[in-house]
CSV table of C-alpha atoms and ligand atoms in Angstrom, one decimal:
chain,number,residue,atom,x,y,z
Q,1,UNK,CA,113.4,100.2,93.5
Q,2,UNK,CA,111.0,97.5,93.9
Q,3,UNK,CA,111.6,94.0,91.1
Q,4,UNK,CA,108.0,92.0,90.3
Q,5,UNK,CA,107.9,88.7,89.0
Q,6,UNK,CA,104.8,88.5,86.4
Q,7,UNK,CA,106.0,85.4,84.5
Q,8,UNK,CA,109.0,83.4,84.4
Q,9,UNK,CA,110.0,85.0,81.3
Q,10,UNK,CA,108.7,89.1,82.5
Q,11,UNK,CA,109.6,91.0,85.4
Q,12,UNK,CA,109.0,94.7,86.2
Q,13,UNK,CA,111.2,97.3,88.4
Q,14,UNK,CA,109.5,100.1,89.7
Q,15,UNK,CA,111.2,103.2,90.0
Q,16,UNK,CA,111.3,105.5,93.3
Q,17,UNK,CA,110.2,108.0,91.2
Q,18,UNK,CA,107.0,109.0,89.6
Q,19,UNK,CA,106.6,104.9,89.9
Q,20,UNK,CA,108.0,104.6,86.5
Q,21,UNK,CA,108.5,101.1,85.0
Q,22,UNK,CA,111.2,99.4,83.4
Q,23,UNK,CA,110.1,95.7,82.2
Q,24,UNK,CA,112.2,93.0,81.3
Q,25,UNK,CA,110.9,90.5,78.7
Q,26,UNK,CA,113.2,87.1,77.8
Q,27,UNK,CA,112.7,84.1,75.5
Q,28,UNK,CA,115.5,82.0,75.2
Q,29,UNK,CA,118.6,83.4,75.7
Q,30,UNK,CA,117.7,86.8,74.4
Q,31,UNK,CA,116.3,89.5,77.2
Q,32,UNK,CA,114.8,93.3,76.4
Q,33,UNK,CA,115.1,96.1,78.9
Q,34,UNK,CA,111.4,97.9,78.2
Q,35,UNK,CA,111.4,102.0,79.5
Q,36,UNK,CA,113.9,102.6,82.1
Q,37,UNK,CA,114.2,103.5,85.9
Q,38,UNK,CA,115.0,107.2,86.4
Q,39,UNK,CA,117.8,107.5,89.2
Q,40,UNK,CA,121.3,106.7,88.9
Q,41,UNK,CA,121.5,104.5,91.5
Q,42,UNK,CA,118.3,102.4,90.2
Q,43,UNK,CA,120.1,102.5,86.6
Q,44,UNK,CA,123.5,101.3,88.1
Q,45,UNK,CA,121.6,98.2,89.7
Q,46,UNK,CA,120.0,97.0,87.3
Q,47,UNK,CA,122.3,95.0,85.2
Q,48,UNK,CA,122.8,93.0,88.6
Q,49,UNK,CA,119.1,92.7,89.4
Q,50,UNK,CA,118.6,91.5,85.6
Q,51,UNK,CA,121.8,89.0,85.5
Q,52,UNK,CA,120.5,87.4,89.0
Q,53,UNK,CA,117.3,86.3,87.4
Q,54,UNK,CA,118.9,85.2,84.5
Q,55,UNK,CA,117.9,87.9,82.0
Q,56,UNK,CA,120.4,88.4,79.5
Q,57,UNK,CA,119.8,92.0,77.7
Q,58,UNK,CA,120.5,92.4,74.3
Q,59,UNK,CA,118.5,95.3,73.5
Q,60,UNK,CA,116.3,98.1,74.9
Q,61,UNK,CA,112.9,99.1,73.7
Q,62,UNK,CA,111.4,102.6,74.5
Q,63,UNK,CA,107.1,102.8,74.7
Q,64,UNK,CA,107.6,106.8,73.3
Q,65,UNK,CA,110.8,109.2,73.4
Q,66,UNK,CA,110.4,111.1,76.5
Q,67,UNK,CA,113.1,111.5,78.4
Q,68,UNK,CA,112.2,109.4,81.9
Q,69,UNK,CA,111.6,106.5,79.1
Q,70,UNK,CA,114.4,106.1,77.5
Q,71,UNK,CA,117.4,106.1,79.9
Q,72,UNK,CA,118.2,101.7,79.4
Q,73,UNK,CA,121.1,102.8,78.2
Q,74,UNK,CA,122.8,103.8,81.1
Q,75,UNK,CA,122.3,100.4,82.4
Q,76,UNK,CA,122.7,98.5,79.1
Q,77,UNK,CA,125.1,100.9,76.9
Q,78,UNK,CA,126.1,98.5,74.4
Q,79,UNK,CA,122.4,97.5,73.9
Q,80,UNK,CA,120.6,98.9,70.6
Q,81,UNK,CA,117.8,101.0,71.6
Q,82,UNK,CA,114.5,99.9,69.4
Q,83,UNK,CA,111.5,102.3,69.1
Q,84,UNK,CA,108.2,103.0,66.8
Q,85,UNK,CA,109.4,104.8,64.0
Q,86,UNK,CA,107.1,107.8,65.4
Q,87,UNK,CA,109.4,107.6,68.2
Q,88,UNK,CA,112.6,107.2,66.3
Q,89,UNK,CA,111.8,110.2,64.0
Q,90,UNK,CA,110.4,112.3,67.0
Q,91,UNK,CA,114.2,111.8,68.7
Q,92,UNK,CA,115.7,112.6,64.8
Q,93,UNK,CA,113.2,115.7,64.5
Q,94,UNK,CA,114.3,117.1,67.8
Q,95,UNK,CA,117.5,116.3,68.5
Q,96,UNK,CA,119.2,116.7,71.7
Q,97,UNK,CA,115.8,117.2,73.1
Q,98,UNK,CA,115.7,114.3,75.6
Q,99,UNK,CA,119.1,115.4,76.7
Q,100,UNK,CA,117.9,118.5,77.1
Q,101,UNK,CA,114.3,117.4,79.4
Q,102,UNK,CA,117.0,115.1,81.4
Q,103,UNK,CA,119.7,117.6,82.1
Q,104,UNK,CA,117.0,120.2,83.4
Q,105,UNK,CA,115.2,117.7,85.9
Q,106,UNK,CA,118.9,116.6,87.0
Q,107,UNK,CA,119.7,120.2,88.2
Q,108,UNK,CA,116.3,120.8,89.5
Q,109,UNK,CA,117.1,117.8,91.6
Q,110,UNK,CA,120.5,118.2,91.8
Q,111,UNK,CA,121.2,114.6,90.1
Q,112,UNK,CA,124.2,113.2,89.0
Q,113,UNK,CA,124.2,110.8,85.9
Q,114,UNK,CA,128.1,108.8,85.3
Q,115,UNK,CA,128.4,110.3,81.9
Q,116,UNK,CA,126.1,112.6,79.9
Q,117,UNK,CA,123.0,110.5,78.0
Q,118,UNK,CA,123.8,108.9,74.6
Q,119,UNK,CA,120.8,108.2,72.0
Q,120,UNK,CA,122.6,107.2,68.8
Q,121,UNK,CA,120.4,106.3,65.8
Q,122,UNK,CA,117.6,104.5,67.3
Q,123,UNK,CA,116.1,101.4,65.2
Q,124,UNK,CA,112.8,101.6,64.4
Q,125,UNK,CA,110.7,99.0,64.8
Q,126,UNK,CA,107.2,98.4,62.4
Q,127,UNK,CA,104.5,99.6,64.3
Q,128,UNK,CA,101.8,97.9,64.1
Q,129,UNK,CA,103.7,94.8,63.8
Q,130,UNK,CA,106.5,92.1,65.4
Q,131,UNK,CA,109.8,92.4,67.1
Q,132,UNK,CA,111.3,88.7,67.3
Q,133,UNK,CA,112.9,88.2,70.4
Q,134,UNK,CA,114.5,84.6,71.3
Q,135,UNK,CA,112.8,82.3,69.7
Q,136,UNK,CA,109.4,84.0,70.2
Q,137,UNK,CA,107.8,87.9,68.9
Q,138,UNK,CA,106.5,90.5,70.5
Q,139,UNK,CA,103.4,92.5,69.2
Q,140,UNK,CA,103.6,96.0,68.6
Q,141,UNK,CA,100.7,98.0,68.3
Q,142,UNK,CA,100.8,101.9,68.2
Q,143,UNK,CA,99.8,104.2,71.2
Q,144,UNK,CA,99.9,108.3,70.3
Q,145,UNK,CA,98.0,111.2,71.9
Q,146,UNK,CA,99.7,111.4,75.1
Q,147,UNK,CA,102.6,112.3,72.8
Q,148,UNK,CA,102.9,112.3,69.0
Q,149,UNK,CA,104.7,109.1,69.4
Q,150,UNK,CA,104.9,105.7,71.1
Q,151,UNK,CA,104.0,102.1,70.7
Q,152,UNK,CA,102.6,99.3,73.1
Q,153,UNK,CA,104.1,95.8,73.6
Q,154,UNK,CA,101.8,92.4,73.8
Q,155,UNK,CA,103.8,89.8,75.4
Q,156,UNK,CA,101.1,87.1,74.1
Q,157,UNK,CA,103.0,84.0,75.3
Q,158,UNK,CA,102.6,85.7,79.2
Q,159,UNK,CA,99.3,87.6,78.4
Q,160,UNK,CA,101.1,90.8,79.4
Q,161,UNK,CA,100.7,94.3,78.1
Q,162,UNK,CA,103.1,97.2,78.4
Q,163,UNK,CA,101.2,100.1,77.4
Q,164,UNK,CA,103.6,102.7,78.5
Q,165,UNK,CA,101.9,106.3,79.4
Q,166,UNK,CA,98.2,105.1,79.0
Q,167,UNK,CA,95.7,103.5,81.5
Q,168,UNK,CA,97.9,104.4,84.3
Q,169,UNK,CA,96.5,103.9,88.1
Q,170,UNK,CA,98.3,107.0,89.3
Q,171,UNK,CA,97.8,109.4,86.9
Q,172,UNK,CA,95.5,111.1,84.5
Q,173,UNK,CA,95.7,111.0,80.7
Q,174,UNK,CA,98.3,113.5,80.3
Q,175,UNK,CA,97.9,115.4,77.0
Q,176,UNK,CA,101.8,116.5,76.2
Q,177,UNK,CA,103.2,118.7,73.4
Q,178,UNK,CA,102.1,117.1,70.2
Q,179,UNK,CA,99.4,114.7,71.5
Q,180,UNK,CA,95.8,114.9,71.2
Q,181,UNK,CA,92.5,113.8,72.8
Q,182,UNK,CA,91.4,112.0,69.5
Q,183,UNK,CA,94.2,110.3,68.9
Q,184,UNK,CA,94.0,109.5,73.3
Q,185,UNK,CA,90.7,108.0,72.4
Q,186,UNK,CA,92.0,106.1,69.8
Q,187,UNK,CA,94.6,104.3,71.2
Q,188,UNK,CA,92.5,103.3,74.2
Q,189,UNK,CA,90.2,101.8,71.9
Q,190,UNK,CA,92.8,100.1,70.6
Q,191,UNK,CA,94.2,99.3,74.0
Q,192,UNK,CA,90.9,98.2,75.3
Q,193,UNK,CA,91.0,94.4,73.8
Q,194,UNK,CA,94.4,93.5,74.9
Q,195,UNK,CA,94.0,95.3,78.2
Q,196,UNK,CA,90.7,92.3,78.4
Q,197,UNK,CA,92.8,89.7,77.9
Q,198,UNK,CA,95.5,90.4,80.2
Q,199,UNK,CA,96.4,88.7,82.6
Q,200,UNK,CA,99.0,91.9,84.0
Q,201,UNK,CA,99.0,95.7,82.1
Q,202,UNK,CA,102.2,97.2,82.9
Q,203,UNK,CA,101.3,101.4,82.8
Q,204,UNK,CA,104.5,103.8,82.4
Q,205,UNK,CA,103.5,105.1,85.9
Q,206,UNK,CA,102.2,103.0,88.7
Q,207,UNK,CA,101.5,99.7,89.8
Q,208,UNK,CA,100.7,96.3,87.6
Q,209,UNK,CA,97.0,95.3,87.4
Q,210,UNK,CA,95.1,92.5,86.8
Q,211,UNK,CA,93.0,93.4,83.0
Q,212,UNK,CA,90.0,93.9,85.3
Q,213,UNK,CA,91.4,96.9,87.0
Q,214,UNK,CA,93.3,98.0,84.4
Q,215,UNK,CA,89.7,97.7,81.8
Q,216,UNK,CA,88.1,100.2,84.9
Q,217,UNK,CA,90.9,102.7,84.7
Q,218,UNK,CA,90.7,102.3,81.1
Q,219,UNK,CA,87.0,103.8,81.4
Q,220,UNK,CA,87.8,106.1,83.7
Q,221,UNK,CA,89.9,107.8,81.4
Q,222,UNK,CA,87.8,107.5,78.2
Q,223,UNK,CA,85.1,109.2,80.8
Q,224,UNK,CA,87.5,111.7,81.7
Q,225,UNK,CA,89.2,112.5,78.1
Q,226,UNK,CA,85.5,113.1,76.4
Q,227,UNK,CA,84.7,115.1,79.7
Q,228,UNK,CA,87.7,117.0,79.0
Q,229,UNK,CA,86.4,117.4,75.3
Q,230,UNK,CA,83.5,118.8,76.5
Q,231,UNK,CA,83.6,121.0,79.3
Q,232,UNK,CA,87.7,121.3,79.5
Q,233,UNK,CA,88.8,123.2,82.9
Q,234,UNK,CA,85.1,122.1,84.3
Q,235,UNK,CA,86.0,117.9,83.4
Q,236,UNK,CA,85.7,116.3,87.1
Q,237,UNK,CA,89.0,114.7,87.4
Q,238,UNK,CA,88.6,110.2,88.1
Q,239,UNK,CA,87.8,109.6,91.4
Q,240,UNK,CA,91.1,108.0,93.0
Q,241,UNK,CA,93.4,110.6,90.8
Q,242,UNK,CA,92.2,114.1,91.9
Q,243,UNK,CA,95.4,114.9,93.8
Q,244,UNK,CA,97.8,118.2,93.3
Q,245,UNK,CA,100.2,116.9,91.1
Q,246,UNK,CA,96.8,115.6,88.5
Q,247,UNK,CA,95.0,118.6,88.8
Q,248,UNK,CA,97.9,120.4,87.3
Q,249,UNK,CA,98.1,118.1,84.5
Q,250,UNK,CA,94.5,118.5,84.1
Q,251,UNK,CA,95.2,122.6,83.8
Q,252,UNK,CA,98.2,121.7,81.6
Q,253,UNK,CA,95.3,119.6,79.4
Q,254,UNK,CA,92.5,122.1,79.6
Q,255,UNK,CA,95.0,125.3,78.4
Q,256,UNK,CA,96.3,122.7,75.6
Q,257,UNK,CA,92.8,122.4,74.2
Q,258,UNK,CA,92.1,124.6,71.4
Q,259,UNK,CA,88.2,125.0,71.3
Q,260,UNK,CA,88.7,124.6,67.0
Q,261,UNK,CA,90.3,121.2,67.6
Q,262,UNK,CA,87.5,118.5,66.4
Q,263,UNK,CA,87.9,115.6,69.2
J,1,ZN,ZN1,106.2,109.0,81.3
C-alpha cells in the first residue's frame, strides 16, 4: 500500500488492488477516512499509518456504495460512515448487497476479513452541499452514472478533488447496474470546473494527477462515452486504457446500452 502526501492536511493510500484509493482529509483535530483500501492487511494498517501522521479519524465518507468503497470501517469501526443520500438509500434499498459483492470476491480470492462487514444506518449527507469538518467544510457535489449513486468531495482549502469512480487514469468509464451515459456526461460536466482548478484529482482507481492531466482524461472519456452513444461495441476505447480488463468493461457498457435509451 503506498501513503501520498498532497497537503499537510490530505494524504492518499493506494491500495494493491485495482489501485483503489482511500484519502484522508483533517482540519483541526478532526480527520475523515474517504473510500477505503481493499485487503485486510491494508485495512489493519491503516489506523497506524493515519495516527503516525497525526490524522485523528472521526468519521468515514464513501464517494458511492459499492462494495471495494466502503470498507473504512474495518479500520475505523466506531467511525459513522457518511454518504450522499443516493448512496445511503441505494445501501437501504438493497440491503445486504455490499456484503453480498464482498463476500463473493473474498472467496474468489480466498480472502479473509477479521469479522464479517458491518454498514449500520449510514448518514446522509446533502448532496450538493457541505460537510463541516474541524473547523473547515468540505464541498459536496453529486457524481451518478457510473452507478445510480455517489457524490464527489472539494477539499477547497488544498484545491483537491476526490471524485471517486470518474476521470480515472486506469480505467474506462464503467457504466454499472443502474448508471447511465447521460447522467456519465453529466457529472463530468460538472466535474470539469473543479477538476481545472485542481491542484490534485484523486480518481477511485489509479494514480493522483495534476488538473491538467486529469482535464485530458476528463475528455478522453467524454470522447469515449458519446462514442459509446453512438456506435456502442464499435466506440474505439482512449488510447492508454485499451487493455483486457477495459475492453471487458467496454462489452459490459456496450451490452448495457439499450438502443431506446436517449443519451
Ligand atoms: Zn470502484
Amino acid at each position: 500500500m503506498k501513503a501520498v502526501g498532497l497537503h499537510p492536511d490530505v494524504f492518499v493510500v493506494t491500495s494493491r488492488l485495482w489501485q483503489t484509493t482511500c484519502t484522508l482529509v483533517k482540519s483541526g483535530e478532526e480527520a475523515f477516512c474517504v473510500d477505503s483500501p481493499i485487503l485486510p492487511d491494508e485495512l489493519e494498517l491503516l489506523p497506524a499509518v493515519a495516527a503516525q501522521a497525526g490524522f485523528r479519524v472521526v468519521g468515514c465518507l464513501a464517494t458511492h456504495a459499492d462494495w471495494d468503497h466502503v470498507l473504512g470501517r474495518y479500520a475505523f469501526p466506531e467511525a459513522p460512515l457518511g454518504m450522499a443520500e443516493s448512496s445511503a438509500g441505494r445501501l437501504r434499498n438493497e440491503p445486504g448487497a455490499a456484503q453480498r459483492d464482498l463476500r463473493d470476491f473474498d472467496e474468489e480470492w480466498y480472502v479473509e476479513r477479521p469479522f464479517p462487514l458491518a454498514l449500520p444506518a449510514s448518514q446522509s449527507l446533502p448532496v450538493p452541499g457541505r460537510c463541516g469538518i474541524g473547523e473547515r467544510e468540505l464541498e459536496l457535489h453529486p457524481a451518478d452514472g457510473h452507478t445510480m449513486d455517489g457524490m464527489a468531495l472539494w477539499v477547497p482549502w488544498a484545491g483537491v478533488l476526490i471524485c471517486g469512480d470518474y476521470v480515472s487514469p486506469v480505467e474506462i468509464p464503467w457504466i454499472s447496474p443502474g448508471g447511465s451515459i447521460s447522467a456519465y456526461l453529466a457529472t463530468l460536466a460538472r466535474l470539469e470546473p473543479l477538476v481545472e482548478q485542481a491542484t490534485h484529482v484523486v480518481p477511485g482507481h489509479g494514480g493522483v494527477m495534476d488538473g491538467e492531466r486529469a482535464a485530458a482524461i476528463l475528455r478522453e472519456d467524454r470522447a469515449y462515452l458519446n462514442a459509446l452513444a453512438e456506435s456502442g461495441v464499435d466506440a474505439p476505447l482512449p488510447e492508454a486504457r485499451r487493455g483486457g480488463a477495459m475492453r471487458k468493461i467496454h462489452a459490459e457498457n456496450a451490452a448495457r446500452l439499450r438502443p431506446t435509451a436517449a443519451t
